mmCIF file of C-alpha atoms and ligand atoms in Angstrom:
data_model
loop_
_atom_site.group_PDB
_atom_site.id
_atom_site.type_symbol
_atom_site.label_atom_id
_atom_site.label_comp_id
_atom_site.label_asym_id
_atom_site.label_seq_id
_atom_site.Cartn_x
_atom_site.Cartn_y
_atom_site.Cartn_z
ATOM 1 C CA MET A 1 -0.067 -0.123 0.046
ATOM 2 C CA ALA A 2 1.022 3.506 -1.259
ATOM 3 C CA ARG A 3 1.325 6.298 1.968
ATOM 4 C CA THR A 4 -1.524 8.374 2.480
ATOM 5 C CA THR A 5 -0.929 11.931 0.571
ATOM 6 C CA THR A 6 -1.457 15.485 1.363
ATOM 7 C CA ARG A 7 -4.248 14.942 -1.211
ATOM 8 C CA ASP A 8 -5.628 12.383 0.941
ATOM 9 C CA ILE A 9 -5.626 14.195 3.779
ATOM 10 C CA ARG A 10 -7.566 17.044 2.223
ATOM 11 C CA ALA A 11 -9.956 14.532 1.032
ATOM 12 C CA MET A 12 -10.720 13.705 4.619
ATOM 13 C CA LYS A 13 -12.073 17.141 5.296
ATOM 14 C CA ALA A 14 -14.112 17.049 2.248
ATOM 15 C CA ALA A 15 -15.434 13.741 3.024
ATOM 16 C CA GLY A 16 -15.987 15.180 6.943
ATOM 17 C CA THR A 17 -13.623 11.965 8.177
ATOM 18 C CA PRO A 18 -12.131 13.125 11.056
ATOM 19 C CA ILE A 19 -8.195 13.192 10.867
ATOM 20 C CA PRO A 20 -6.231 11.627 13.781
ATOM 21 C CA MET A 21 -2.329 12.266 13.900
ATOM 22 C CA VAL A 22 0.403 11.190 16.949
ATOM 23 C CA THR A 23 3.734 12.001 17.044
ATOM 24 C CA ALA A 24 6.545 9.564 16.657
ATOM 25 C CA TYR A 25 10.201 10.102 16.781
ATOM 26 C CA ASP A 26 11.694 6.627 16.698
ATOM 27 C CA TYR A 27 11.137 3.107 14.843
ATOM 28 C CA THR A 28 9.353 1.345 17.203
ATOM 29 C CA ALA A 29 7.161 4.011 18.236
ATOM 30 C CA ALA A 30 6.415 4.458 14.211
ATOM 31 C CA ARG A 31 5.330 0.681 13.830
ATOM 32 C CA LEU A 32 3.130 0.541 16.774
ATOM 33 C CA VAL A 33 1.407 3.771 15.228
ATOM 34 C CA GLU A 34 1.452 2.255 11.973
ATOM 35 C CA GLU A 35 -0.152 -0.863 13.687
ATOM 36 C CA ALA A 36 -2.906 1.367 14.645
ATOM 37 C CA GLY A 37 -3.667 2.611 11.226
ATOM 38 C CA ILE A 38 -3.088 6.011 11.763
ATOM 39 C CA PRO A 39 -2.833 8.175 8.832
ATOM 40 C CA MET A 40 -0.352 11.051 9.378
ATOM 41 C CA ILE A 41 2.612 10.714 12.085
ATOM 42 C CA LEU A 42 4.088 14.033 12.719
ATOM 43 C CA VAL A 43 8.012 13.825 13.970
ATOM 44 C CA GLY A 44 7.832 16.850 16.386
ATOM 45 C CA ASP A 45 10.273 18.988 17.532
ATOM 46 C CA SER A 46 8.200 17.795 20.933
ATOM 47 C CA MET A 47 10.891 15.152 21.156
ATOM 48 C CA GLY A 48 13.274 17.994 22.732
ATOM 49 C CA GLN A 49 11.528 17.130 25.784
ATOM 50 C CA THR A 50 9.793 13.630 25.287
ATOM 51 C CA THR A 51 13.074 11.989 24.061
ATOM 52 C CA LEU A 52 15.783 14.341 24.255
ATOM 53 C CA GLY A 53 15.049 15.781 27.836
ATOM 54 C CA TYR A 54 15.284 19.684 27.325
ATOM 55 C CA GLU A 55 12.865 21.463 29.326
ATOM 56 C CA ASN A 56 11.514 22.738 25.669
ATOM 57 C CA THR A 57 11.931 22.356 21.962
ATOM 58 C CA ILE A 58 13.778 25.206 21.551
ATOM 59 C CA PRO A 59 17.570 23.462 21.478
ATOM 60 C CA VAL A 60 16.341 20.626 19.001
ATOM 61 C CA THR A 61 18.459 20.642 15.747
ATOM 62 C CA VAL A 62 17.732 19.517 12.165
ATOM 63 C CA ASP A 63 20.031 16.804 12.766
ATOM 64 C CA ASP A 64 17.733 15.676 15.251
ATOM 65 C CA ILE A 65 14.783 15.510 13.624
ATOM 66 C CA SER A 66 16.115 14.362 10.237
ATOM 67 C CA SER A 67 17.447 11.360 11.833
ATOM 68 C CA ALA A 68 14.376 10.791 13.857
ATOM 69 C CA THR A 69 12.303 11.063 10.843
ATOM 70 C CA ALA A 70 14.846 8.713 8.908
ATOM 71 C CA ALA A 71 13.694 5.839 11.574
ATOM 72 C CA VAL A 72 9.976 6.451 11.427
ATOM 73 C CA ILE A 73 10.013 6.564 8.018
ATOM 74 C CA ARG A 74 11.939 2.932 8.445
ATOM 75 C CA GLY A 75 9.183 2.011 10.986
ATOM 76 C CA SER A 76 6.152 2.859 8.899
ATOM 77 C CA GLN A 77 4.566 2.336 5.636
ATOM 78 C CA ASN A 78 1.240 4.103 5.189
ATOM 79 C CA ALA A 79 1.265 6.855 7.157
ATOM 80 C CA LEU A 80 2.028 10.364 6.011
ATOM 81 C CA ILE A 81 4.894 11.663 7.393
ATOM 82 C CA VAL A 82 5.684 15.592 8.872
ATOM 83 C CA ALA A 83 8.656 16.560 9.766
ATOM 84 C CA ASP A 84 9.319 19.602 12.307
ATOM 85 C CA MET A 85 11.434 22.505 10.974
ATOM 86 C CA PRO A 86 13.404 23.444 14.314
ATOM 87 C CA PHE A 87 13.639 26.810 15.968
ATOM 88 C CA MET A 88 16.079 28.701 14.039
ATOM 89 C CA SER A 89 16.118 26.852 10.920
ATOM 90 C CA TYR A 90 13.782 28.730 9.100
ATOM 91 C CA GLN A 91 13.184 32.144 10.656
ATOM 92 C CA ALA A 92 16.017 34.064 9.253
ATOM 93 C CA SER A 93 15.519 33.539 5.714
ATOM 94 C CA VAL A 94 13.754 31.889 3.132
ATOM 95 C CA GLU A 95 16.920 30.203 2.198
ATOM 96 C CA ASP A 96 17.753 29.011 5.558
ATOM 97 C CA ALA A 97 13.826 27.326 4.876
ATOM 98 C CA MET A 98 14.588 25.577 1.655
ATOM 99 C CA ARG A 99 17.832 23.931 3.153
ATOM 100 C CA THR A 100 16.130 22.903 6.069
ATOM 101 C CA ALA A 101 13.186 21.580 4.656
ATOM 102 C CA GLY A 102 15.292 19.902 1.524
ATOM 103 C CA ARG A 103 17.124 18.196 4.284
ATOM 104 C CA LEU A 104 14.077 16.815 5.722
ATOM 105 C CA VAL A 105 12.835 15.438 2.609
ATOM 106 C CA LYS A 106 15.751 14.187 1.383
ATOM 107 C CA GLU A 107 17.745 12.816 3.954
ATOM 108 C CA GLY A 108 15.077 12.072 6.229
ATOM 109 C CA GLY A 109 12.385 11.132 3.953
ATOM 110 C CA ALA A 110 9.707 13.218 5.078
ATOM 111 C CA GLN A 111 6.686 13.908 2.992
ATOM 112 C CA ALA A 112 5.702 16.931 4.401
ATOM 113 C CA VAL A 113 7.235 19.494 6.686
ATOM 114 C CA LYS A 114 5.908 21.840 9.465
ATOM 115 C CA LEU A 115 6.488 25.408 10.647
ATOM 116 C CA GLU A 116 5.383 27.239 13.637
ATOM 117 C CA GLY A 117 3.935 31.501 13.093
ATOM 118 C CA GLY A 118 1.802 33.326 10.858
ATOM 119 C CA ALA A 119 2.102 36.677 8.999
ATOM 120 C CA PRO A 120 6.024 36.128 9.225
ATOM 121 C CA VAL A 121 6.026 32.930 7.541
ATOM 122 C CA VAL A 122 3.830 33.416 5.066
ATOM 123 C CA GLU A 123 6.460 34.271 2.329
ATOM 124 C CA THR A 124 8.371 30.997 3.413
ATOM 125 C CA VAL A 125 5.422 28.956 3.233
ATOM 126 C CA ARG A 126 4.344 30.411 -0.175
ATOM 127 C CA ARG A 127 8.460 29.745 -1.412
ATOM 128 C CA LEU A 128 8.761 26.289 -0.024
ATOM 129 C CA THR A 129 4.890 25.197 -2.007
ATOM 130 C CA GLU A 130 6.353 27.163 -4.775
ATOM 131 C CA ALA A 131 9.778 24.595 -4.369
ATOM 132 C CA GLY A 132 7.383 21.549 -4.611
ATOM 133 C CA PHE A 133 7.420 21.325 -0.456
ATOM 134 C CA ALA A 134 4.446 20.166 1.172
ATOM 135 C CA VAL A 135 3.751 22.522 3.940
ATOM 136 C CA MET A 136 1.910 22.441 7.314
ATOM 137 C CA GLY A 137 1.140 25.597 9.113
ATOM 138 C CA HIS A 138 0.846 25.867 13.142
ATOM 139 C CA LEU A 139 -0.496 28.440 14.903
ATOM 140 C CA GLY A 140 -2.027 29.427 18.292
ATOM 141 C CA LEU A 141 0.103 28.332 21.033
ATOM 142 C CA THR A 142 3.898 28.140 19.009
ATOM 143 C CA PRO A 143 6.106 26.374 21.470
ATOM 144 C CA GLN A 144 9.620 27.449 19.544
ATOM 145 C CA SER A 145 8.184 31.244 20.920
ATOM 146 C CA VAL A 146 7.464 29.982 24.228
ATOM 147 C CA HIS A 147 9.679 32.844 25.570
ATOM 148 C CA GLN A 148 8.070 35.747 23.525
ATOM 149 C CA MET A 149 4.792 34.300 24.876
ATOM 150 C CA GLY A 150 5.573 34.356 28.241
ATOM 151 C CA GLY A 151 4.781 30.553 28.586
ATOM 152 C CA TYR A 152 2.491 27.977 27.465
ATOM 153 C CA ARG A 153 -1.081 29.544 27.392
ATOM 154 C CA VAL A 154 -3.975 29.439 25.390
ATOM 155 C CA GLN A 155 -3.777 31.751 22.526
ATOM 156 C CA GLY A 156 -6.606 34.154 20.531
ATOM 157 C CA ARG A 157 -8.659 34.791 23.759
ATOM 158 C CA GLU A 158 -9.107 38.525 22.962
ATOM 159 C CA LYS A 159 -10.921 39.592 20.054
ATOM 160 C CA GLU A 160 -7.539 41.258 18.403
ATOM 161 C CA ALA A 161 -5.375 38.541 18.565
ATOM 162 C CA ALA A 162 -8.460 36.183 17.346
ATOM 163 C CA SER A 163 -8.752 38.112 14.147
ATOM 164 C CA ALA A 164 -5.398 38.208 13.835
ATOM 165 C CA MET A 165 -5.130 34.311 13.749
ATOM 166 C CA ILE A 166 -8.121 33.857 11.326
ATOM 167 C CA GLU A 167 -6.343 36.319 8.901
ATOM 168 C CA ASP A 168 -3.126 34.280 9.318
ATOM 169 C CA ALA A 169 -4.675 31.079 8.794
ATOM 170 C CA ARG A 170 -6.402 32.334 5.981
ATOM 171 C CA ALA A 171 -2.744 33.748 4.609
ATOM 172 C CA LEU A 172 -1.545 30.214 4.932
ATOM 173 C CA GLU A 173 -4.081 28.739 3.168
ATOM 174 C CA GLU A 174 -3.717 30.910 0.527
ATOM 175 C CA ALA A 175 -0.074 31.067 0.392
ATOM 176 C CA GLY A 176 -0.066 27.106 0.019
ATOM 177 C CA ALA A 177 -0.243 25.022 3.252
ATOM 178 C CA PHE A 178 -2.059 21.812 3.019
ATOM 179 C CA ALA A 179 -2.922 21.486 6.436
ATOM 180 C CA LEU A 180 -2.994 23.534 9.394
ATOM 181 C CA VAL A 181 -2.544 22.743 13.316
ATOM 182 C CA LEU A 182 -3.990 24.683 16.067
ATOM 183 C CA GLU A 183 -2.597 24.615 19.298
ATOM 184 C CA LEU A 184 -4.182 25.735 22.727
ATOM 185 C CA VAL A 185 -6.731 27.932 20.897
ATOM 186 C CA PRO A 186 -10.480 28.526 22.045
ATOM 187 C CA ALA A 187 -12.868 25.684 20.736
ATOM 188 C CA THR A 188 -15.123 28.373 19.314
ATOM 189 C CA LEU A 189 -12.267 30.109 17.233
ATOM 190 C CA ALA A 190 -10.762 26.885 16.005
ATOM 191 C CA GLN A 191 -14.237 25.991 14.817
ATOM 192 C CA THR A 192 -14.784 29.262 12.958
ATOM 193 C CA ILE A 193 -10.898 28.784 11.300
ATOM 194 C CA THR A 194 -12.112 25.614 10.404
ATOM 195 C CA GLU A 195 -15.190 26.465 8.518
ATOM 196 C CA GLN A 196 -13.694 28.990 6.751
ATOM 197 C CA LEU A 197 -10.608 26.864 5.566
ATOM 198 C CA ALA A 198 -10.736 24.671 2.672
ATOM 199 C CA ILE A 199 -7.252 22.730 4.225
ATOM 200 C CA PRO A 200 -7.934 20.683 7.641
ATOM 201 C CA THR A 201 -7.382 22.434 11.153
ATOM 202 C CA ILE A 202 -5.573 19.670 13.278
ATOM 203 C CA GLY A 203 -6.247 20.744 16.639
ATOM 204 C CA ILE A 204 -4.429 20.168 20.145
ATOM 205 C CA GLY A 205 -5.954 22.011 22.899
ATOM 206 C CA ALA A 206 -8.354 23.421 20.485
ATOM 207 C CA GLY A 207 -11.677 21.619 21.045
ATOM 208 C CA VAL A 208 -13.579 18.739 18.840
ATOM 209 C CA GLU A 209 -14.801 20.918 15.875
ATOM 210 C CA CYS A 210 -11.238 20.976 14.542
ATOM 211 C CA ASP A 211 -11.043 18.520 11.458
ATOM 212 C CA GLY A 212 -8.145 16.306 13.051
ATOM 213 C CA GLN A 213 -6.299 15.748 16.545
ATOM 214 C CA VAL A 214 -2.641 15.362 17.123
ATOM 215 C CA GLN A 215 -1.291 14.438 19.829
ATOM 216 C CA VAL A 216 2.301 13.833 21.433
ATOM 217 C CA LEU A 217 2.625 10.048 21.853
ATOM 218 C CA HIS A 218 3.903 9.908 24.994
ATOM 219 C CA ASP A 219 0.945 12.116 26.780
ATOM 220 C CA ILE A 220 -1.781 9.552 25.463
ATOM 221 C CA LEU A 221 0.443 6.532 26.040
ATOM 222 C CA GLY A 222 1.411 8.027 30.017
ATOM 223 C CA LEU A 223 4.962 7.689 29.139
ATOM 224 C CA SER A 224 5.534 10.620 30.624
ATOM 225 C CA LEU A 225 5.836 9.575 34.152
ATOM 226 C CA ASP A 226 5.445 13.112 36.001
ATOM 227 C CA PHE A 227 3.346 15.703 33.422
ATOM 228 C CA THR A 228 0.075 15.377 31.308
ATOM 229 C CA PRO A 229 -1.116 18.389 29.848
ATOM 230 C CA ARG A 230 -4.610 19.416 30.363
ATOM 231 C CA HIS A 231 -5.240 18.768 26.504
ATOM 232 C CA ALA A 232 -4.103 15.515 26.427
ATOM 233 C CA LYS A 233 -6.356 12.278 27.684
ATOM 234 C CA LYS A 234 -4.259 9.261 28.973
ATOM 235 C CA TYR A 235 -5.354 6.212 27.100
ATOM 236 C CA ALA A 236 -2.986 3.883 29.051
ATOM 237 C CA GLU A 237 -0.263 3.836 31.619
ATOM 238 C CA VAL A 238 2.547 2.394 29.472
ATOM 239 C CA GLY A 239 5.157 4.115 31.572
ATOM 240 C CA GLN A 240 3.966 2.397 34.802
ATOM 241 C CA VAL A 241 3.222 -1.077 32.973
ATOM 242 C CA ILE A 242 7.168 -0.566 31.711
ATOM 243 C CA VAL A 243 8.505 0.316 35.351
ATOM 244 C CA ASP A 244 6.569 -2.539 36.671
ATOM 245 C CA ALA A 245 8.149 -4.924 33.938
ATOM 246 C CA LEU A 246 11.666 -3.787 34.936
ATOM 247 C CA ASN A 247 10.854 -4.181 38.347
ATOM 248 C CA GLN A 248 9.879 -7.862 38.028
ATOM 249 C CA TYR A 249 13.034 -8.368 35.662
ATOM 250 C CA VAL A 250 15.151 -6.819 38.065
ATOM 251 C CA GLY A 251 13.893 -8.809 41.030
ATOM 252 C CA GLU A 252 14.126 -12.249 38.841
ATOM 253 C CA VAL A 253 17.896 -11.445 37.951
ATOM 254 C CA GLU A 254 18.532 -10.729 41.551
ATOM 255 C CA SER A 255 16.981 -14.299 42.685
ATOM 256 C CA ARG A 256 18.334 -16.504 39.787
ATOM 257 C CA GLN A 257 14.956 -17.296 38.194
ATOM 258 C CA PHE A 258 16.022 -15.444 35.007
ATOM 259 C CA PRO A 259 17.659 -16.482 32.523
ATOM 260 C CA GLY A 260 15.004 -19.217 32.865
ATOM 261 C CA GLU A 261 15.396 -22.895 30.750
ATOM 262 C CA ALA A 262 13.805 -21.377 27.992
ATOM 263 C CA GLN A 263 16.344 -18.563 27.580
ATOM 264 C CA THR A 264 19.454 -20.644 28.142
ATOM 265 C CA PRO A 265 21.729 -22.326 25.245
ATOM 266 C CA ARG A 266 22.664 -25.863 25.965
ATOM 267 C CA GLU A 267 26.199 -27.382 24.494
ATOM 268 C CA SER A 268 23.874 -30.185 22.717
ATOM 269 C CA GLY A 269 21.576 -27.757 21.270
ATOM 270 C CA LYS A 270 18.584 -29.582 22.860
ATOM 271 C CA SER A 271 16.775 -28.005 26.154
ATOM 272 C CA GLN A 272 17.421 -30.428 29.349
ATOM 273 C CA SER A 273 14.064 -32.052 28.192
ATOM 274 C CA GLY A 274 15.592 -32.847 25.200
ATOM 275 C CA GLU A 275 14.059 -30.292 22.547
ATOM 276 C CA VAL A 276 15.841 -28.254 19.904
ATOM 277 C CA THR A 277 14.880 -24.895 20.968
ATOM 278 C CA GLU A 278 14.636 -21.892 18.790
ATOM 279 C CA LEU A 279 17.664 -20.563 20.612
ATOM 280 C CA ASN A 280 19.565 -23.717 20.356
ATOM 281 C CA VAL A 281 19.156 -23.235 16.875
ATOM 282 C CA ALA A 282 19.550 -19.579 16.348
ATOM 283 C CA ASN A 283 23.002 -19.750 18.319
ATOM 284 C CA GLY A 284 23.986 -22.867 16.203
ATOM 285 C CA ALA A 285 24.771 -24.263 19.572
HETATM 286 O O1 KIV B 301 6.102 18.936 17.763
HETATM 287 C C1 KIV B 301 4.931 18.736 17.956
HETATM 288 O O2 KIV B 301 4.839 17.559 18.774
HETATM 289 C C2 KIV B 301 4.141 19.470 17.762
HETATM 290 C C3 KIV B 301 2.999 19.029 18.099
HETATM 291 C C4 KIV B 301 2.601 19.674 19.618
HETATM 292 C C5 KIV B 301 1.570 19.510 17.407
HETATM 293 O O3 KIV B 301 4.277 20.396 16.873
#
């Protein structure tokens, strides 16, 4: 099966089909996301916090996103892969943006790139689109501007800010963006933007009326042990499952219950019960 395309994603909006999207940053996660049939994966710069241990997304580099994207590509066959353009890899000039997008698509293998912001990046989105890149926009809370915004707050609550966001959304669509993330935006504003655009809106903390939803995998799986943002729902406690499994492993190592007979090679190529085990065969024992 071929990968989902940006055309398919736009067609989902036209058909009124909700679009699920999650982040992934490595091969194993991509395989699991793919197994769940999720049509679009974001290799987000949220990897700064989730996998690299930074306080925010700002230190993430193009190298980080590029190698994560390549791993996600290796772990998936059908999903559309969107790679985040990291902070200061596109803000200074259109040329920087072209080089970054080029690396993420050519080296990483992404089908699309995502960048944050409104009016200041509209020309960049236009030029990237003209050059042949598929571009996803990102309005509302834009985490790369966390210091300028003074924290992770809902954006567009005041009338003027809401009008400006609607204008930005229209401008990004007109510049060629194929979809638009709306992060931490009041639900009514997100609904207005969604109704006014032909391209899909993908919400995160922006209400149920967006055309799709994106979530950070670690948040919805309970992999971040100490923090879950309010907009995320934990569908599982995978972090706790891992800790419990590791505690059991440690206990069995300490009590010499592990490795057991099934995990133990024997000189004869046979287990103590006489069966030729896969382990023994694989080991050539
Ligand atoms: O990096 C990321 O995970 C994102 C989502 C929060 C949309 O940009």
